[in-house]
Coordinates of C-alpha atoms and ligand atoms in Angstrom, one line a residue:
X123 CA 45.0 19.1 24.3
X124 CA 42.1 18.3 26.5
X125 CA 42.1 15.3 28.9
X126 CA 38.5 14.8 27.9
X127 CA 37.8 12.2 25.1
X128 CA 36.9 14.3 22.1
X129 CA 33.4 13.1 21.4
X130 CA 31.9 16.6 21.5
X131 CA 32.6 19.7 19.4
X132 CA 32.1 22.1 22.2
X133 CA 31.5 25.9 22.1
X134 CA 34.3 27.6 23.9
X135 CA 32.3 29.0 26.8
X136 CA 31.7 27.7 30.4
X137 CA 29.2 28.7 33.0
X138 CA 29.6 29.4 36.6
X139 CA 26.0 29.6 37.7
X140 CA 22.4 29.7 36.6
X141 CA 19.1 31.0 37.8
X142 CA 15.7 30.4 36.1
X143 CA 16.0 30.9 32.4
X144 CA 19.5 32.4 32.5
X145 CA 23.1 31.1 32.6
X146 CA 26.0 33.2 33.7
X147 CA 29.4 32.5 32.0
X148 CA 32.8 32.5 33.7
X149 CA 33.6 35.6 31.7
X150 CA 30.7 37.4 33.3
X151 CA 28.1 37.4 30.5
X152 CA 24.4 36.6 30.9
X153 CA 22.8 34.2 28.5
X154 CA 19.1 33.5 27.8
X155 CA 19.0 29.7 27.9
X156 CA 16.8 28.1 25.3
X157 CA 18.7 24.8 25.5
X158 CA 17.9 23.8 29.1
X159 CA 20.6 21.1 28.9
X160 CA 18.6 19.7 25.9
X161 CA 15.2 19.6 27.6
X162 CA 16.7 18.7 31.0
X163 CA 16.3 21.8 33.2
X164 CA 12.6 21.6 33.1
X165 CA 12.2 24.0 36.1
X166 CA 15.1 26.2 35.0
X167 CA 18.4 26.6 36.8
X168 CA 18.6 26.2 40.6
X169 CA 14.9 26.2 41.3
X170 CA 14.4 26.9 45.0
X171 CA 12.4 23.8 45.6
X172 CA 15.0 21.5 44.0
X173 CA 17.9 23.2 45.8
X174 CA 16.1 22.8 49.1
X175 CA 15.3 19.1 48.3
X176 CA 18.9 18.2 47.3
X177 CA 20.3 19.9 50.5
X178 CA 17.9 18.1 52.8
X179 CA 18.3 14.7 51.2
X180 CA 22.1 15.1 51.0
X181 CA 22.1 15.2 54.8
X182 CA 19.8 12.2 55.2
X183 CA 20.6 9.4 52.7
X184 CA 22.1 9.3 49.2
X185 CA 22.2 5.8 48.0
X186 CA 21.1 2.3 49.0
X187 CA 21.0 -0.8 46.8
X188 CA 17.8 -1.9 45.1
X189 CA 18.2 -5.0 47.2
X190 CA 16.3 -3.0 49.8
X191 CA 13.0 -1.1 49.8
X192 CA 13.4 2.6 48.8
X193 CA 10.4 4.6 50.0
X194 CA 11.3 7.7 47.8
X195 CA 11.3 5.4 44.8
X196 CA 8.0 3.8 45.7
X197 CA 6.5 7.3 46.1
X198 CA 7.8 8.6 42.7
X199 CA 6.6 5.4 40.9
X200 CA 3.2 5.6 42.6
X201 CA 2.8 9.2 41.5
X202 CA 3.8 8.4 37.9
X203 CA 1.3 5.5 37.9
X204 CA -1.5 7.6 39.3
X205 CA -1.1 10.3 36.8
X206 CA -0.4 8.3 33.6
X207 CA -1.3 5.2 31.6
X208 CA 1.3 3.1 33.5
X209 CA 0.9 0.4 36.1
X210 CA 4.6 0.0 36.9
X211 CA 7.9 2.0 36.7
X212 CA 11.5 0.9 36.6
X213 CA 14.2 3.5 37.3
X214 CA 17.5 4.0 35.6
X215 CA 19.9 7.0 35.0
X216 CA 19.5 8.1 31.4
X217 CA 17.4 8.1 28.3
X218 CA 19.4 5.5 26.5
X219 CA 19.1 3.1 29.4
X220 CA 15.3 3.8 29.4
X221 CA 14.9 3.0 25.7
X222 CA 17.1 0.0 26.1
X223 CA 14.9 -1.3 29.0
X224 CA 11.8 -0.7 26.7
X225 CA 13.3 -3.0 24.1
X226 CA 14.1 -5.7 26.7
X227 CA 10.6 -5.5 28.2
X228 CA 8.9 -5.8 24.8
X229 CA 11.0 -8.9 23.8
X230 CA 10.5 -10.5 27.2
X231 CA 6.8 -10.0 27.1
X232 CA 6.5 -12.2 23.9
X233 CA 9.1 -14.7 25.1
X234 CA 7.1 -15.3 28.3
X235 CA 3.9 -15.6 26.3
X236 CA 5.5 -18.5 24.3
X237 CA 6.1 -16.4 21.2
X238 CA 9.9 -16.0 21.2
X239 CA 9.9 -15.4 17.5
X240 CA 8.2 -12.1 18.1
X241 CA 11.4 -10.2 18.9
X242 CA 11.9 -7.5 16.2
X243 CA 11.0 -3.8 16.7
X244 CA 10.0 -1.4 13.9
X245 CA 11.6 2.0 14.2
X246 CA 11.7 5.2 12.0
X247 CA 14.3 7.0 10.0
X248 CA 15.4 10.2 11.7
X249 CA 14.8 8.8 15.2
X250 CA 17.1 9.1 18.1
X251 CA 16.9 6.7 21.1
X252 CA 20.4 7.1 22.7
X253 CA 24.0 5.9 22.3
X254 CA 24.1 2.4 23.8
X255 CA 24.6 -0.2 21.1
X256 CA 20.9 -1.3 20.9
X257 CA 19.5 2.2 21.0
X258 CA 22.0 3.3 18.5
X259 CA 21.1 0.5 16.0
X260 CA 17.4 1.0 16.8
X261 CA 17.7 4.6 15.4
X262 CA 20.2 3.4 12.7
X263 CA 21.4 6.9 11.9
X264 CA 24.3 6.3 9.4
X265 CA 26.5 8.9 11.0
X266 CA 26.0 7.5 14.5
X267 CA 26.5 3.8 13.7
X268 CA 29.5 4.2 11.5
X269 CA 32.4 2.2 12.9
X270 CA 30.3 0.6 15.7
X271 CA 29.5 -2.7 14.0
X272 CA 28.7 -5.5 14.1
X273 CA 25.1 -4.3 13.7
X274 CA 22.8 -5.0 16.6
X275 CA 20.0 -7.0 15.0
X276 CA 16.3 -6.9 15.9
X277 CA 15.2 -3.6 14.2
X278 CA 13.3 -3.0 11.0
X279 CA 13.3 0.6 9.9
X280 CA 10.8 2.5 7.8
X281 CA 10.5 6.1 6.6
X282 CA 8.8 8.5 9.0
X283 CA 5.3 9.1 7.8
X284 CA 5.2 6.2 5.3
X285 CA 2.1 4.4 6.4
X286 CA 2.3 1.7 3.7
X287 CA 5.9 0.9 4.4
X288 CA 5.0 0.6 8.1
X289 CA 2.2 -1.9 7.4
X290 CA 4.4 -3.9 5.0
X291 CA 7.2 -4.1 7.6
X292 CA 4.9 -5.9 10.1
X293 CA 5.4 -9.7 10.0
X294 CA 5.2 -12.7 12.4
X295 CA 8.5 -11.6 14.0
X296 CA 7.4 -8.1 14.9
X297 CA 7.0 -7.5 18.6
X298 CA 6.7 -3.7 18.8
X299 CA 6.8 -0.3 17.2
X300 CA 9.0 2.3 18.8
X301 CA 8.9 6.0 18.0
X302 CA 9.2 9.4 19.7
X303 CA 5.8 11.1 20.0
X304 CA 7.7 14.2 18.8
X305 CA 11.0 13.5 17.0
X306 CA 13.5 15.7 18.8
X307 CA 17.0 15.3 17.3
X308 CA 15.2 14.4 14.0
X309 CA 14.0 18.0 13.7
X310 CA 11.0 18.5 16.0
X311 CA 8.6 16.5 13.9
X312 CA 5.3 16.1 15.6
X313 CA 3.4 12.9 14.9
X314 CA -0.1 14.1 14.0
X315 CA -2.7 13.1 16.6
X316 CA -4.7 11.0 14.1
X317 CA -1.5 9.1 13.2
X318 CA -0.9 8.2 16.8
X319 CA -4.5 6.9 17.0
X320 CA -3.9 4.9 13.8
X321 CA -0.6 3.6 15.1
X322 CA -2.3 2.4 18.3
X323 CA -5.0 0.6 16.2
X324 CA -2.4 -1.0 14.0
X325 CA -0.5 -2.3 17.0
X326 CA -3.7 -3.7 18.5
X327 CA -4.7 -5.4 15.2
X328 CA -1.3 -7.0 14.9
X329 CA -0.6 -8.0 18.5
X330 CA 2.3 -5.5 18.8
X331 CA 3.4 -3.4 21.7
X332 CA 3.6 0.4 21.3
X333 CA 6.7 2.0 22.7
X334 CA 6.5 5.8 22.7
X335 CA 9.9 7.4 23.5
X336 CA 9.1 10.5 25.6
X337 CA 12.7 11.1 26.8
X338 CA 12.8 14.5 25.1
X339 CA 9.1 15.5 24.6
X340 CA 7.7 14.2 27.9
X341 CA 7.4 15.6 31.5
X342 CA 5.3 18.6 30.5
X343 CA 7.3 19.9 27.6
X344 CA 4.5 19.6 25.1
X345 CA 2.0 21.2 27.4
X346 CA 0.6 17.9 28.6
X347 CA 2.6 15.6 30.9
X348 CA 3.2 13.3 28.0
X349 CA 3.1 14.5 24.4
X350 CA 1.0 11.5 23.3
X351 CA -1.8 12.5 25.7
X352 CA -2.8 15.1 23.1
X353 CA -4.1 12.2 20.9
X354 CA -5.9 10.4 23.7
X355 CA -4.2 7.1 23.1
X356 CA -2.4 4.9 25.6
X357 CA 0.9 3.3 24.7
X358 CA 2.3 0.1 26.4
X359 CA 5.8 1.2 27.2
X360 CA 7.2 4.8 27.7
X361 CA 10.9 5.5 28.3
X362 CA 11.5 8.9 30.0
X363 CA 14.6 10.8 31.3
X364 CA 15.8 14.4 30.9
X365 CA 13.0 16.6 32.4
X366 CA 12.1 14.2 35.3
X367 CA 15.3 15.0 37.1
X368 CA 15.4 18.7 36.3
X369 CA 19.2 18.4 35.9
X370 CA 19.9 15.3 38.1
X371 CA 20.4 12.1 36.1
X372 CA 17.2 10.0 36.2
X373 CA 15.9 7.7 33.6
X374 CA 12.8 5.5 33.9
X375 CA 10.6 3.2 31.9
X376 CA 6.8 3.3 32.4
X377 CA 4.9 0.1 31.6
X378 CA 1.3 -1.1 31.6
X379 CA 0.3 -4.3 33.3
X380 CA 0.3 -6.3 30.1
X381 CA 3.7 -5.3 28.9
X382 CA 5.2 -5.7 32.4
X383 CA 4.1 -9.3 32.7
X384 CA 7.3 -10.8 31.4
X385 CA 9.6 -9.0 33.9
X386 CA 10.5 -10.9 37.1
X387 CA 13.2 -10.4 39.7
X388 CA 16.6 -10.6 38.1
X389 CA 15.4 -9.7 34.5
X390 CA 16.6 -6.1 34.7
X391 CA 18.4 -3.8 37.1
X392 CA 20.6 -0.8 37.7
X393 CA 23.0 -0.1 40.6
X394 CA 22.2 3.6 40.7
X395 CA 18.7 3.6 39.3
X396 CA 16.1 4.9 41.7
X397 CA 18.4 5.8 44.6
X398 CA 17.0 8.1 47.4
X399 CA 18.8 11.2 46.3
X400 CA 17.6 10.9 42.6
X401 CA 14.1 10.0 43.7
X402 CA 13.7 12.8 46.1
X403 CA 14.6 15.2 43.3
X404 CA 12.2 13.5 40.9
X405 CA 9.4 13.8 43.4
X406 CA 10.2 17.5 43.8
X407 CA 10.1 18.1 40.1
X408 CA 6.7 16.5 40.1
X409 CA 5.6 18.7 43.0
X410 CA 6.0 21.7 40.7
X411 CA 4.9 20.1 37.4
X412 CA 1.7 18.7 38.9
X413 CA 0.9 22.1 40.5
X414 CA -2.4 23.5 39.2
X415 CA -1.8 25.8 36.3
X416 CA 1.8 24.7 35.6
X417 CA 1.1 23.0 32.3
X418 CA -1.3 25.8 31.3
X419 CA 1.6 28.1 31.4
X420 CA 3.6 25.8 29.1
X421 CA 0.7 25.8 26.6
X422 CA 0.3 29.6 26.9
X423 CA 3.9 30.5 26.5
X424 CA 4.4 27.8 23.9
X425 CA 1.5 29.1 21.8
X426 CA 2.7 32.7 22.2
X427 CA 6.2 31.7 21.2
X428 CA 4.8 29.9 18.1
X429 CA 2.6 32.8 17.1
X430 CA 5.5 35.3 17.4
X431 CA 7.8 32.9 15.4
X432 CA 5.1 32.7 12.7
X433 CA 5.1 36.5 12.5
X434 CA 8.9 36.5 12.1
X435 CA 8.6 33.9 9.4
X436 CA 6.2 36.1 7.5
X437 CA 8.5 39.0 7.8
X438 CA 11.6 37.0 6.9
X439 CA 10.4 34.3 4.4
X440 CA 13.9 33.9 3.0
X441 CA 15.3 33.0 6.4
X442 CA 12.6 30.9 8.1
X443 CA 11.0 28.0 6.3
X444 CA 8.8 26.4 8.9
X445 CA 8.0 26.6 12.5
X446 CA 7.3 23.3 14.2
X447 CA 6.5 21.7 17.5
X448 CA 4.2 21.7 20.5
X449 CA 4.3 23.5 23.8
X450 CA 7.8 24.6 24.7
X451 CA 9.4 22.1 22.3
X452 CA 9.8 24.2 19.1
X453 CA 11.8 23.9 16.0
X454 CA 12.6 26.5 13.3
X455 CA 13.5 25.0 9.9
X456 CA 15.8 27.5 8.3
X457 CA 16.6 28.5 4.8
X458 CA 20.0 29.8 6.0
X459 CA 22.6 27.6 7.7
X460 CA 21.4 26.6 11.1
X461 CA 24.9 26.6 12.6
X462 CA 25.5 30.2 11.4
X463 CA 22.1 31.2 12.9
X464 CA 23.0 29.6 16.2
X465 CA 26.3 31.4 16.2
X466 CA 24.5 34.7 15.7
X467 CA 22.0 33.9 18.5
X468 CA 25.0 33.2 20.7
X469 CA 26.6 36.5 19.8
X470 CA 23.4 38.1 21.0
X471 CA 23.5 36.1 24.3
X472 CA 20.9 33.5 23.5
X473 CA 21.5 29.8 23.6
X474 CA 19.7 27.3 21.3
X475 CA 20.6 24.0 19.8
X476 CA 20.5 22.4 16.4
X477 CA 18.6 19.4 15.1
X478 CA 18.4 17.5 11.8
X479 CA 16.9 19.0 8.6
X480 CA 18.6 22.4 9.2
X481 CA 16.4 23.0 12.2
X482 CA 17.2 25.0 15.4
X483 CA 15.5 23.8 18.5
X484 CA 14.1 26.1 21.1
X485 CA 13.8 24.3 24.5
X486 CA 13.4 27.0 27.2
X487 CA 12.8 26.0 30.8
X488 CA 9.0 25.3 31.4
X489 CA 8.9 28.1 34.0
X490 CA 9.5 30.7 31.3
X491 CA 7.6 34.0 31.5
X492 CA 6.1 36.1 28.6
X493 CA 8.8 38.7 29.2
X494 CA 11.5 36.1 28.6
X495 CA 9.7 34.8 25.5
X496 CA 9.6 38.4 24.2
X497 CA 13.4 38.7 24.9
X498 CA 14.0 35.6 22.8
X499 CA 11.8 36.8 20.0
X500 CA 13.5 40.2 19.8
X501 CA 16.9 38.4 19.6
X502 CA 15.7 36.0 16.9
X503 CA 14.3 39.0 15.0
X504 CA 17.6 40.8 15.3
X505 CA 19.5 37.8 14.0
X506 CA 17.1 37.5 11.0
X507 CA 17.8 41.2 10.2
X508 CA 21.5 40.5 10.3
X509 CA 21.2 38.0 7.4
X510 CA 19.7 40.7 5.1
Ligands
LIG79 N1 15.5 9.3 23.4 C1 15.3 10.5 22.9 C2 14.1 10.9 22.2 C3 16.3 11.5 23.2 O1 16.1 12.7 22.7 C4 17.5 11.1 23.9 C5 18.5 12.1 24.1 O2 18.6 13.2 23.5 C6 17.6 9.8 24.3 C7 16.6 8.9 24.0 C8 18.9 9.4 25.0 O3 19.0 10.0 26.3 P1 20.4 10.1 27.0 O4 21.2 11.0 26.3 O5 19.9 10.5 28.4 O6 20.9 8.7 27.1

C-alpha cells in the first residue's frame, strides 16, 4: 500500500533523468516524451540555460516575502507586460490558483465600480480550470465535483459552441466570461478565431470582462506566445502556469489596467508566489521563448506534425477520426479506445496523455526537432497497424 493518497491512477514506471524530448526510466528504457508534464516542460528536460539559472540562483537567494521588493519578480512582470496585452501581473504557484485569482479580480472590479450584483461568471461545458473549489465548480465537470459540495455558486454554464445559449445566459449579474482559448483536458478543442472576435465583441457590448485561461495553451505552445493572439483580440484577464516555469511551479495572472483597478494592497496574495528562485527560472524560460525564431519552430514542427497525422488518418480511417489543435498542442480523436492506444504507444516507448472525447493529446517540448517528430509519427503509425 502506498503512503501517497490515492488520487492518481499511475502508470507503473518512474524516471531517473531526462534530456530534451527524452525521459529515461529507472529500468533503463528511453522514452520519447509527448506529455511534457502536461504542457509544463516547454523547453524539454534539463535545458542547459535553466539548469545554469537554477544553480546560480540557488547559491544567491531562494525566497523572500512579498512584503519586500523582489527585483526578479519585477523583471518577469515587466517582460510579460511588454510582450502581451497586460498592464499588470500577479504571481502564484499553479494554474488553479491563477484561475482562482482571475475570478476574484473580475468580481472585485465590478464591486469597486459600485456594481456588486455583477458577480457571476459564464463558463463552458468541457472546460477545466483546476482543482480548487471555485475552479472546480467553474468547470462543473460532473465527475470532478461529485462529493465536493456544497456547490460553489457564481457560475453559469453553457454548451461549448452554443452562441445562442451564451447570449441568453448573460444577465444583469454577469461579470465575465471565462474560457480556455484552446480546451485542453476537454479534448484539444480550438475556439475558432472568428468566435474569439465575436466573444470579445459580446463582452464589450454587455460590459463583461473576458478571461481567457491560457494555463495549458499559452507560453508559446500554439505557436504564438498566447493562443488568443492568432485572433488578434485582447482579453482582460489571462491566467497562466505550466510552461512559464518549464518544470518549476509558477502560476500568474495577467491583467489589463481596467480589470486591475479593483485590486489594492491586501486584496490577494501568496506566500510563495513570485519568489526569487521561481522568478529567475521564469525569466530564463522567457529568454529562450522570446529568442528570434523560437516560435517559428513551434509553428513549423506543429504544422509538420499535423500534416503527418492527417496522412496517418487517411491511411487508417477506422482508427483516427479527427486531428485537432494548433502548434504543438495536438489532439487525435480516436475511433479505437484512447487508453488502449496510449498503452500501445507506451509499449513502443512513446509517452502521450489522454483527454475527453476519446482524444489523445500530443504535447511535446517546444524545442522538438523534425527528426523527433518523425520518430513520433513512425511510432503512431506502428500502433495504428497493430490495431488491424
Ligand atoms: N487551467 C487549465 C486550462 C489547465 O489545463 C489546468 C491544468 O491542467 C489548470 C487550469 C490547473 O492548473 P494546475 O494543475 O497547475 O492547478
